[in-house]
Amino acid sequence: MSDTPLLKIEGLTKAYPGVVANDDVSFQIMPGEVHSLLGENGAGKSTLVKMIYGLVRPDSGSMSFKGAPFTPSEPRAARASGVAMVFQHFSLFEALNVAENIALGMENPPKQAALAARIREVSEAYGLPLDPDRLVGDLSAGERQRVEIIRCLLQDPKLLIMDEPTSVLTPQEVEILFHTLRKLSEEGTAILYISHKLEEIRAICDEATILRLGKVVGTCTPRETSAAEMAELMVGKSLAKPGRSDVTHGEVVLKVSGLSVEPASPFGTPLRHIGIELRKGEVLGIGGVAGNGQDELLAALSGEATTAPGSVTLEGEKIGALGPNERRARGLLCAPEERLGHAAAPDMSLTENALLTARGRKGLARSGFINWGKTRSYAEEIIRDFDVRTPGPENAARSLSGGNLQKFVTGREVLQGPTVLVVNQPTWGVDASAAADIRQALLNLAQEGAGVIVISQDLDELLEVSDNFAALNEGRLSNVRATSGLTMETIGLMLGGAHDMHEADKEALHAGA
Amino acid sequence: MLVLEKRPQPSKGWIAATPVLAVVLTMIAGGLMFAALGKNPVEAIRIIFWDPLFNAQFASYARPQLLVKAAPLILIAIGLALGFRAGIWNIGAEGQYIMGALAGAAFGLYFYPTENPLVFPGMIIAGAAGGWAWAMIPAILKTRFRTNEILVSLLLVYVAEKLLASAATGWLRNPDGRGFPGSRNLSQIEAMNNPELIANTGMHWGVVAAFIAVIMAYILLNRHILGYQIKLAGQAPRAARFAGVRPTRLIVLCLGTSGALAGLAGVFEVTGPAGQISIDFNVGYGFTAIIVAFLGRLHPVGILLAGLLMALTYIGGELAQLMLTIPAPAIQAFQGMLLFFLLAVDVLSNYRIRLKREGLA
């Protein structure tokens, strides 16, 4: 490793009004190296990567690429130099096929037939199976990511940047991706890998640079460092692992049987014969890759989508045909995945957002007239009890960071004392310490005797909090298994759709409980 | 290079300041337009904004006109604002206004001749019902068949105008009117008259109704759960469904309310200032009220002020046509500028403008 680094960054600084996103950041990447950027949300990873990709200009500092000064003024210039990037959020058109989507991102796209042949060639060479003629709307999240990766590989990049690439993948798909990345690395392509999943970084990365509050706080060789050590470097303090003292399950409190729902939109997922039995004190984790019916399941439980009365039963009462507020009144509360626009109204204040779901249970309105004083105190209670960082309840929801808003939304439901709480992606995009707080709150709720359903794509989270586990695949729910003793391989098979287990003996559902 | 930067939350100061800024910008741009027409811009602006209120020669006539013209604008705009807040776009208030007037007048004239004091209240209720029923057409089509309420409500204005013409020349025509189009003069029939309540103020029952509407709307939007749901549905429809708001109910409610208020404005107009159903008694209040609603930031108190301001530009505009022979389209363009500038400077309440030293290549 004595030759010149592929990318060398020295003293990069970028300030935004009120915050220094990157402060004197330096590191380097050798050809063929898999380098990880580690840090919590808001640590400055995105800004740094955007500067390398030409989306943001640094205030000061310098970059060199293959020994020559590197100042990309726009992504096109960065791509021309050999830098490619796979974003966390895909920019694909669902109504076009794979080859058409890839052609759209190219400067001089070849003819469709030639391009399709190239796509097949590259996808086989790197072990990323992909049919160029399929519509993107029909692809899974993992396959969509392959489209983005192949789009990059066609440019023959020297440096490939990947932003949180595994958040939408099953364990098996992660293996395929890692296989591809290792092959690229052997061929001399450097990879800048952004993630906060420490075990993955230990599995694939050669070097890691750790950022905290915009500064480089350390570097390490992930293979030789434990996940706990890296987490401490990232957060700056040691984290308590969420847990609870004893696990006892009471009688069945929520029963879902034969729940089938047609999707509201053409690209939605229909739910098919979902069956769930949730007991008091139980935390049921529902895993699954994005777009397999998570939103639809939450809507069917929250009452946004109504069904036959008998398909959802709460404490013996048939509630399938009731709307959201009637279900809340009976103790079934939900916190959807999308914080801004679904769980909370972005432009409304936190006080107004407290009213959104707590009106009935907290008695915040009498004969239709809102008691703003009481609503405000409830918002303050949530802010205090859940350590929401905000100047006060009069601030708009959109002014809060993702983690703080998630704490507010979770707190709003938890403090209403639900009989059953359903959360979807409770810690998505939330920094590690806030995530730990939220998980602890869910466990405390179960400890007090509530039934909790956690729908999540983060398997580590599910294994940490849930007693029982089921997987959602193409709108079908797998058999429920006790979490203890589950291997990643079993989970992967469940996520991939082991439908044969579906008709299994219903009595076995809670065998592990 | 100028860049727009989104504020973390809307600026309260700018929300209040933008209407004032818009009025000032309208005066400047309007002044330039009047100058280009060869008129003295300062004099034109003074005639439009100052003379109707304070010029000894005109004020005695113009001041009462202010309330007369502002009342229907405010009444209609309050109803529209509720829908606009919820993202329900009733563009056909003009049609509901006409239908309210027709229903009210038809109800009264059915009993003619009469001295029954209950006829006038009955006409008011009939007027509100007429406007409500006309607004129910887009509401039902939208909730049942997902039609676009903007198109349906707008096109129904032209249907209402045809009905108005047939009423004025046919089924409501004054039998003693020697064949002239137009109904009996309601303002001259004791039991059907909407009189000036206090002499030389322009105050009639419609003005009273407008003030009540402002107060009720204020309470609804700030204190009542329904107003909260209206705002929620407009800002975050998905969050509204999560909060248990039923979109269908809200559509029916908002369109119904705005239709009923427009109908009320219509019946107060034909029984008072207009006096009778004639082919062209409607002067576009239903459309101008859209401008008033936005100029008033969809806020009840704002609408009250915007309605008065808009009425002033009407009266002042007429005066300017008379005194300076400024053509009528120029006055309409002037009023249009007001909405144009308001929407343009509106961006300042959600964004701040920053000067960036280097541009992106």
mmCIF file of C-alpha atoms in Angstrom, chain A residues 17 55 57-58 73-74 295 298 302 304 324-326 328 334-336 338 341-348 352-357 359 365 367-372 394-396 398-399 412-413, chain B residues 5-12 146 219-233 235-246 349-352 354 356-361:
data_model
loop_
_atom_site.group_PDB
_atom_site.id
_atom_site.type_symbol
_atom_site.label_atom_id
_atom_site.label_comp_id
_atom_site.label_asym_id
_atom_site.label_seq_id
_atom_site.Cartn_x
_atom_site.Cartn_y
_atom_site.Cartn_z
ATOM 1 C CA PRO A 17 -26.312 28.459 9.070
ATOM 2 C CA LEU A 55 -23.342 18.122 -4.985
ATOM 3 C CA ARG A 57 -18.940 22.713 -2.372
ATOM 4 C CA PRO A 58 -16.613 22.742 0.623
ATOM 5 C CA SER A 73 -18.431 21.311 -9.488
ATOM 6 C CA GLU A 74 -21.334 18.980 -10.215
ATOM 7 C CA ASP A 295 -48.000 0.033 5.555
ATOM 8 C CA LEU A 298 -50.575 -0.873 9.960
ATOM 9 C CA SER A 302 -55.103 1.523 12.950
ATOM 10 C CA GLU A 304 -57.458 3.735 8.315
ATOM 11 C CA PRO A 324 -59.228 5.087 13.921
ATOM 12 C CA ASN A 325 -60.819 7.072 16.749
ATOM 13 C CA GLU A 326 -63.178 4.279 17.806
ATOM 14 C CA ARG A 328 -58.215 4.404 19.986
ATOM 15 C CA CYS A 334 -50.638 2.982 16.361
ATOM 16 C CA ALA A 335 -47.563 4.928 15.273
ATOM 17 C CA PRO A 336 -47.030 4.777 11.507
ATOM 18 C CA GLU A 338 -43.833 8.055 7.924
ATOM 19 C CA GLY A 341 -47.300 13.762 6.880
ATOM 20 C CA HIS A 342 -48.720 10.593 8.425
ATOM 21 C CA ALA A 343 -47.919 10.344 12.121
ATOM 22 C CA ALA A 344 -47.584 14.130 12.367
ATOM 23 C CA ALA A 345 -48.584 17.185 10.339
ATOM 24 C CA PRO A 346 -45.299 18.913 9.375
ATOM 25 C CA ASP A 347 -46.449 22.543 9.559
ATOM 26 C CA MET A 348 -48.471 22.209 12.731
ATOM 27 C CA GLU A 352 -51.533 20.634 17.608
ATOM 28 C CA ASN A 353 -49.828 17.354 16.819
ATOM 29 C CA ALA A 354 -50.447 16.115 20.353
ATOM 30 C CA LEU A 355 -54.156 16.590 19.646
ATOM 31 C CA LEU A 356 -53.896 14.465 16.510
ATOM 32 C CA THR A 357 -54.342 11.127 18.249
ATOM 33 C CA ARG A 359 -58.031 13.878 21.783
ATOM 34 C CA ALA A 365 -61.820 18.359 23.735
ATOM 35 C CA SER A 367 -68.334 18.630 22.993
ATOM 36 C CA GLY A 368 -66.081 19.471 20.075
ATOM 37 C CA PHE A 369 -64.339 22.448 21.680
ATOM 38 C CA ILE A 370 -60.604 22.048 22.105
ATOM 39 C CA ASN A 371 -59.000 22.629 25.476
ATOM 40 C CA TRP A 372 -55.746 24.154 24.247
ATOM 41 C CA GLU A 394 -45.230 25.791 19.902
ATOM 42 C CA ASN A 395 -42.550 24.722 17.402
ATOM 43 C CA ALA A 396 -43.599 23.114 14.133
ATOM 44 C CA ARG A 398 -40.982 19.822 10.742
ATOM 45 C CA SER A 399 -38.421 21.812 12.746
ATOM 46 C CA ARG A 412 -47.692 10.571 22.317
ATOM 47 C CA GLU A 413 -49.007 7.014 21.962
ATOM 48 C CA GLU B 5 -33.852 28.660 1.847
ATOM 49 C CA LYS B 6 -36.726 26.908 3.570
ATOM 50 C CA ARG B 7 -37.434 28.190 7.055
ATOM 51 C CA PRO B 8 -37.683 25.575 9.801
ATOM 52 C CA GLN B 9 -41.136 26.967 10.461
ATOM 53 C CA PRO B 10 -43.283 29.667 8.867
ATOM 54 C CA SER B 11 -42.351 33.186 9.947
ATOM 55 C CA LYS B 12 -45.190 34.773 11.927
ATOM 56 C CA ARG B 146 -64.275 11.329 -7.861
ATOM 57 C CA ILE B 219 -64.247 30.193 16.729
ATOM 58 C CA LEU B 220 -64.563 27.172 14.459
ATOM 59 C CA LEU B 221 -60.996 27.377 13.212
ATOM 60 C CA ASN B 222 -59.335 28.192 16.514
ATOM 61 C CA ARG B 223 -61.386 26.440 19.143
ATOM 62 C CA HIS B 224 -63.335 23.624 17.557
ATOM 63 C CA ILE B 225 -62.172 20.173 16.572
ATOM 64 C CA LEU B 226 -63.888 20.532 13.199
ATOM 65 C CA GLY B 227 -61.728 23.538 12.325
ATOM 66 C CA TYR B 228 -58.673 21.566 13.420
ATOM 67 C CA GLN B 229 -59.719 18.700 11.154
ATOM 68 C CA ILE B 230 -60.227 21.111 8.250
ATOM 69 C CA LYS B 231 -56.694 22.471 8.662
ATOM 70 C CA LEU B 232 -55.257 18.988 9.130
ATOM 71 C CA ALA B 233 -56.940 17.651 5.996
ATOM 72 C CA GLN B 235 -51.987 20.316 5.311
ATOM 73 C CA ALA B 236 -51.485 16.574 5.683
ATOM 74 C CA PRO B 237 -54.290 14.463 4.203
ATOM 75 C CA ARG B 238 -52.719 11.188 5.310
ATOM 76 C CA ALA B 239 -52.304 12.405 8.873
ATOM 77 C CA ALA B 240 -55.948 13.515 8.766
ATOM 78 C CA ARG B 241 -57.135 10.026 7.883
ATOM 79 C CA PHE B 242 -54.900 8.677 10.647
ATOM 80 C CA ALA B 243 -56.607 11.128 13.013
ATOM 81 C CA GLY B 244 -59.967 9.696 12.007
ATOM 82 C CA VAL B 245 -61.108 12.486 9.680
ATOM 83 C CA ARG B 246 -63.505 11.162 7.060
ATOM 84 C CA SER B 349 -43.258 33.411 4.957
ATOM 85 C CA ASN B 350 -41.931 29.921 4.275
ATOM 86 C CA TYR B 351 -38.572 30.759 2.745
ATOM 87 C CA ARG B 352 -35.864 33.255 3.390
ATOM 88 C CA ARG B 354 -30.138 34.599 0.904
ATOM 89 C CA LYS B 356 -24.926 33.422 -2.211
ATOM 90 C CA ARG B 357 -21.469 34.573 -3.173
ATOM 91 C CA GLU B 358 -20.644 31.801 -5.616
ATOM 92 C CA GLY B 359 -23.077 30.293 -8.042
ATOM 93 C CA LEU B 360 -23.225 26.649 -8.956
ATOM 94 C CA ALA B 361 -21.474 25.972 -12.228
#
